[in-house]
Amino acid sequence: MSAGWAAFVNSPTGPKTTHFWGPIANWGFVLAGIADTKKPADKISGGMQGALCVYSGLFMRFAWMVQPRNYILLACHMANETVQSYNLYRWADHT
């Protein structure tokens, strides 16, 4: 195993920790949001989109403040915030 790979695997945010697998699982929210962009705007739940925006905003701050910083979680929630905000805009524009 190369030294770089071993350093990643054994790092405080590597695949042996929940700091890695939690964000990986959270990418499901992003994929679901991307799938929602194909739905008609009247099928989008404004309340759910708003809740997901707040959720991602809070967890972006958490990812930045936790030590060691969790850049994987931060990237996941930045992407989710972007997608869910777009869907929230589509819903608001439709109603």
Coordinates of N, CA, C and O in Angstrom, one line a residue:
M1 N 0.9 -1.2 0.0 CA 0.0 0.0 0.0 C 0.9 1.2 0.0 O 1.8 1.3 0.8
S2 N 0.6 2.2 -0.9 CA 1.4 3.4 -0.9 C 1.3 4.2 0.3 O 0.3 4.1 1.0
A3 N 2.3 5.0 0.6 CA 2.2 5.9 1.8 C 1.1 6.9 1.8 O 0.4 7.1 2.8
G4 N 0.8 7.4 0.6 CA -0.3 8.4 0.5 C -1.7 7.7 0.7 O -2.5 8.3 1.4
W5 N -1.8 6.5 0.2 CA -3.1 5.8 0.4 C -3.3 5.4 1.9 O -4.3 5.6 2.4
A6 N -2.2 4.9 2.5 CA -2.2 4.6 3.9 C -2.5 5.8 4.7 O -3.3 5.7 5.7
A7 N -2.0 6.9 4.4 CA -2.2 8.1 5.2 C -3.7 8.5 5.1 O -4.3 8.9 6.1
F8 N -4.3 8.4 3.9 CA -5.7 8.7 3.7 C -6.6 7.7 4.5 O -7.5 8.1 5.2
V9 N -6.3 6.4 4.4 CA -7.1 5.4 5.0 C -7.1 5.6 6.6 O -8.1 5.4 7.2
N10 N -5.9 5.9 7.1 CA -5.8 6.1 8.5 C -6.0 7.5 9.1 O -5.8 7.7 10.3
S11 N -6.4 8.4 8.2 CA -6.5 9.8 8.7 C -7.8 9.9 9.6 O -8.7 9.1 9.5
P12 N -7.9 11.0 10.3 CA -9.1 11.2 11.2 C -10.4 11.4 10.4 O -11.4 11.2 11.0
T13 N -10.3 11.6 9.1 CA -11.6 11.7 8.3 C -11.6 10.7 7.2 O -12.3 10.8 6.3
G14 N -10.8 9.6 7.4 CA -10.7 8.6 6.4 C -11.8 7.5 6.5 O -12.7 7.6 7.3
P15 N -11.7 6.5 5.6 CA -12.8 5.5 5.5 C -13.0 4.6 6.7 O -13.9 3.8 6.8
K16 N -12.1 4.7 7.7 CA -12.3 4.0 9.0 C -13.1 4.7 10.0 O -13.3 4.2 11.1
T17 N -13.7 5.9 9.6 CA -14.4 6.7 10.5 C -15.8 7.1 10.0 O -16.1 7.0 8.8
T18 N -16.7 7.5 10.9 CA -18.0 8.0 10.5 C -17.8 9.4 9.8 O -18.8 9.8 9.1
H19 N -16.7 10.1 10.0 CA -16.5 11.3 9.3 C -16.4 11.1 7.8 O -16.5 12.1 7.0
F20 N -16.2 9.9 7.4 CA -16.1 9.6 6.0 C -17.5 9.0 5.5 O -18.0 9.5 4.5
W21 N -18.0 8.0 6.2 CA -19.2 7.3 5.7 C -20.5 8.1 5.8 O -21.4 8.0 5.0
G22 N -20.6 9.0 6.8 CA -21.7 9.9 7.0 C -21.9 10.8 5.8 O -23.0 10.8 5.2
P23 N -20.9 11.5 5.4 CA -21.0 12.3 4.2 C -21.3 11.5 2.9 O -22.0 12.0 2.0
I24 N -20.7 10.4 2.8 CA -20.9 9.6 1.6 C -22.4 9.2 1.5 O -23.0 9.3 0.4
A25 N -23.0 8.8 2.6 CA -24.4 8.5 2.6 C -25.3 9.7 2.3 O -26.3 9.6 1.7
N26 N -24.8 10.9 2.8 CA -25.6 12.2 2.6 C -25.6 12.6 1.1 O -26.5 13.4 0.7
W27 N -24.7 12.0 0.3 CA -24.8 12.4 -1.1 C -26.1 11.9 -1.8 O -26.5 12.3 -2.8
G28 N -26.8 11.0 -1.1 CA -28.1 10.5 -1.5 C -29.1 11.7 -1.6 O -30.0 11.7 -2.5
F29 N -29.0 12.6 -0.6 CA -29.9 13.8 -0.7 C -29.6 14.6 -1.9 O -30.6 15.1 -2.5
V30 N -28.4 14.7 -2.3 CA -28.0 15.5 -3.5 C -28.6 14.8 -4.7 O -29.2 15.5 -5.6
L31 N -28.4 13.5 -4.8 CA -28.9 12.8 -5.9 C -30.4 12.9 -6.0 O -31.0 13.0 -7.1
A32 N -31.1 12.8 -4.9 CA -32.6 12.9 -4.9 C -33.0 14.3 -5.3 O -34.0 14.5 -6.1
G33 N -32.2 15.3 -4.9 CA -32.5 16.7 -5.3 C -32.3 16.9 -6.8 O -33.1 17.6 -7.5
I34 N -31.3 16.3 -7.3 CA -31.1 16.4 -8.8 C -32.2 15.7 -9.5 O -32.7 16.2 -10.5
A35 N -32.7 14.6 -9.0 CA -33.8 13.9 -9.6 C -35.0 14.8 -9.6 O -35.8 14.8 -10.5
D36 N -35.2 15.5 -8.5 CA -36.4 16.4 -8.4 C -36.4 17.6 -9.4 O -37.4 18.1 -9.7
T37 N -35.2 17.9 -9.9 CA -35.2 19.0 -10.9 C -35.9 18.6 -12.2 O -36.3 19.5 -12.9
K38 N -36.1 17.3 -12.4 CA -36.8 16.8 -13.6 C -38.3 16.8 -13.3 O -39.1 16.6 -14.3
K39 N -38.7 16.9 -12.1 CA -40.2 16.8 -11.8 C -40.9 18.2 -12.1 O -40.2 19.2 -12.0
P40 N -42.1 18.1 -12.4 CA -42.9 19.4 -12.5 C -42.9 20.2 -11.2 O -42.9 19.5 -10.1
A41 N -42.8 21.5 -11.3 CA -42.7 22.3 -10.1 C -43.9 22.1 -9.1 O -43.7 22.2 -7.9
D42 N -45.1 21.7 -9.6 CA -46.2 21.5 -8.7 C -46.1 20.2 -7.9 O -46.9 20.0 -7.0
K43 N -45.2 19.4 -8.3 CA -44.9 18.1 -7.5 C -43.9 18.3 -6.4 O -43.6 17.4 -5.6
I44 N -43.3 19.5 -6.3 CA -42.2 19.7 -5.3 C -42.8 20.2 -4.0 O -43.7 21.1 -4.1
S45 N -42.4 19.7 -2.9 CA -42.8 20.2 -1.6 C -42.0 21.4 -1.1 O -40.8 21.2 -0.9
G46 N -42.6 22.5 -1.0 CA -41.9 23.7 -0.6 C -41.4 23.6 0.9 O -40.3 24.0 1.2
G47 N -42.2 23.0 1.7 CA -41.8 22.7 3.1 C -40.6 21.8 3.2 O -39.6 22.1 4.0
M48 N -40.6 20.8 2.4 CA -39.4 19.8 2.5 C -38.2 20.5 1.9 O -37.1 20.3 2.5
Q49 N -38.3 21.2 0.8 CA -37.1 21.9 0.3 C -36.6 22.9 1.3 O -35.4 23.0 1.4
G50 N -37.5 23.7 1.9 CA -37.0 24.6 2.9 C -36.3 23.9 4.1 O -35.3 24.4 4.6
A51 N -36.9 22.8 4.5 CA -36.2 22.1 5.6 C -34.9 21.5 5.2 O -33.9 21.6 6.0
L52 N -34.7 21.1 4.0 CA -33.4 20.6 3.5 C -32.4 21.7 3.4 O -31.2 21.5 3.6
C53 N -32.9 22.9 3.0 CA -32.0 24.0 2.9 C -31.4 24.4 4.3 O -30.2 24.6 4.5
V54 N -32.3 24.4 5.3 CA -31.9 24.7 6.7 C -31.0 23.7 7.2 O -29.9 23.9 7.8
Y55 N -31.3 22.4 7.0 CA -30.5 21.3 7.4 C -29.1 21.3 6.8 O -28.1 21.2 7.6
S56 N -29.0 21.6 5.5 CA -27.7 21.7 4.9 C -26.9 22.9 5.4 O -25.7 22.8 5.6
G57 N -27.6 24.0 5.6 CA -26.9 25.2 6.1 C -26.3 24.9 7.5 O -25.2 25.3 7.8
L58 N -27.1 24.3 8.4 CA -26.6 24.0 9.7 C -25.4 23.0 9.6 O -24.4 23.2 10.3
F59 N -25.5 22.0 8.8 CA -24.4 21.0 8.7 C -23.2 21.5 8.0 O -22.1 21.0 8.2
M60 N -23.3 22.5 7.1 CA -22.2 23.2 6.5 C -21.3 23.8 7.6 O -20.1 23.7 7.7
R61 N -22.0 24.5 8.6 CA -21.4 25.2 9.7 C -20.7 24.1 10.6 O -19.5 24.3 11.0
F62 N -21.4 23.0 10.8 CA -20.8 22.0 11.7 C -19.6 21.4 11.0 O -18.6 21.2 11.7
A63 N -19.6 21.1 9.7 CA -18.5 20.5 9.0 C -17.3 21.5 9.1 O -16.2 21.0 9.1
W64 N -17.5 22.8 9.1 CA -16.4 23.7 9.1 C -15.9 23.9 10.5 O -14.7 24.0 10.7
M65 N -16.7 23.8 11.6 CA -16.3 24.0 12.9 C -15.7 22.8 13.6 O -14.9 22.9 14.5
V66 N -16.1 21.6 13.2 CA -15.7 20.3 13.9 C -14.2 20.2 13.6 O -13.7 20.6 12.6
Q67 N -13.5 19.6 14.5 CA -12.1 19.3 14.4 C -11.8 17.8 14.3 O -12.3 17.1 15.2
P68 N -11.2 17.3 13.3 CA -10.6 18.0 12.2 C -11.8 18.4 11.2 O -12.8 17.7 11.2
R69 N -11.5 19.4 10.5 CA -12.6 19.9 9.5 C -12.9 18.8 8.6 O -12.1 18.1 8.1
N70 N -14.2 18.7 8.3 CA -14.7 17.6 7.5 C -15.1 18.2 6.1 O -16.2 18.6 5.9
Y71 N -14.1 18.2 5.2 CA -14.3 18.8 3.9 C -15.2 18.0 3.0 O -15.9 18.5 2.2
I72 N -15.3 16.7 3.3 CA -16.2 15.8 2.5 C -17.7 16.2 2.9 O -18.5 16.4 2.0
L73 N -17.9 16.4 4.1 CA -19.3 16.8 4.6 C -19.6 18.2 4.1 O -20.8 18.4 3.7
L74 N -18.7 19.1 4.2 CA -18.9 20.4 3.7 C -19.3 20.4 2.2 O -20.2 21.1 1.8
A75 N -18.5 19.7 1.4 CA -18.8 19.7 0.0 C -20.2 19.1 -0.3 O -20.9 19.6 -1.1
C76 N -20.5 18.0 0.4 CA -21.8 17.4 0.3 C -22.9 18.4 0.6 O -23.9 18.5 -0.2
H77 N -22.8 19.1 1.7 CA -23.9 20.0 2.0 C -23.9 21.3 1.2 O -25.0 21.8 1.0
M78 N -22.8 21.7 0.7 CA -22.8 22.8 -0.3 C -23.5 22.4 -1.5 O -24.3 23.2 -2.1
A79 N -23.3 21.2 -2.0 CA -24.0 20.7 -3.2 C -25.5 20.6 -2.9 O -26.3 21.0 -3.7
N80 N -25.8 20.0 -1.8 CA -27.2 19.8 -1.4 C -27.9 21.2 -1.3 O -29.0 21.3 -1.7
E81 N -27.3 22.1 -0.6 CA -27.8 23.5 -0.5 C -28.1 24.1 -1.9 O -29.2 24.7 -2.1
T82 N -27.2 23.9 -2.8 CA -27.4 24.5 -4.1 C -28.6 23.8 -4.8 O -29.5 24.5 -5.4
V83 N -28.7 22.5 -4.8 CA -29.7 21.8 -5.5 C -31.1 22.1 -4.8 O -32.1 22.4 -5.5
Q84 N -31.1 22.0 -3.5 CA -32.4 22.2 -2.8 C -32.9 23.7 -3.0 O -34.1 23.9 -3.1
S85 N -32.0 24.6 -3.0 CA -32.3 26.0 -3.1 C -32.9 26.2 -4.5 O -33.9 27.0 -4.7
Y86 N -32.3 25.6 -5.5 CA -32.9 25.7 -6.9 C -34.3 25.1 -6.9 O -35.2 25.7 -7.5
N87 N -34.5 24.0 -6.3 CA -35.8 23.4 -6.3 C -36.8 24.3 -5.5 O -38.0 24.4 -5.9
L88 N -36.4 24.9 -4.4 CA -37.2 25.8 -3.6 C -37.6 27.0 -4.5 O -38.7 27.4 -4.5
Y89 N -36.7 27.5 -5.2 CA -36.9 28.6 -6.2 C -38.0 28.2 -7.2 O -38.9 28.9 -7.5
R90 N -37.8 27.0 -7.8 CA -38.8 26.5 -8.8 C -40.2 26.4 -8.1 O -41.2 26.8 -8.8
W91 N -40.2 25.9 -6.9 CA -41.5 25.8 -6.2 C -42.2 27.1 -6.0 O -43.3 27.3 -6.3
A92 N -41.4 28.1 -5.5 CA -41.9 29.4 -5.2 C -42.3 30.1 -6.4 O -43.3 30.9 -6.4
D93 N -41.6 30.0 -7.5 CA -41.9 30.6 -8.8 C -43.2 30.1 -9.3 O -43.9 30.8 -10.0
H94 N -43.4 28.8 -9.1 CA -44.6 28.2 -9.6 C -45.9 28.6 -8.8 O -47.0 28.7 -9.4
T95 N -45.8 28.8 -7.5 CA -47.0 29.0 -6.7 C -47.4 30.4 -6.7 O -46.8 31.4 -7.1

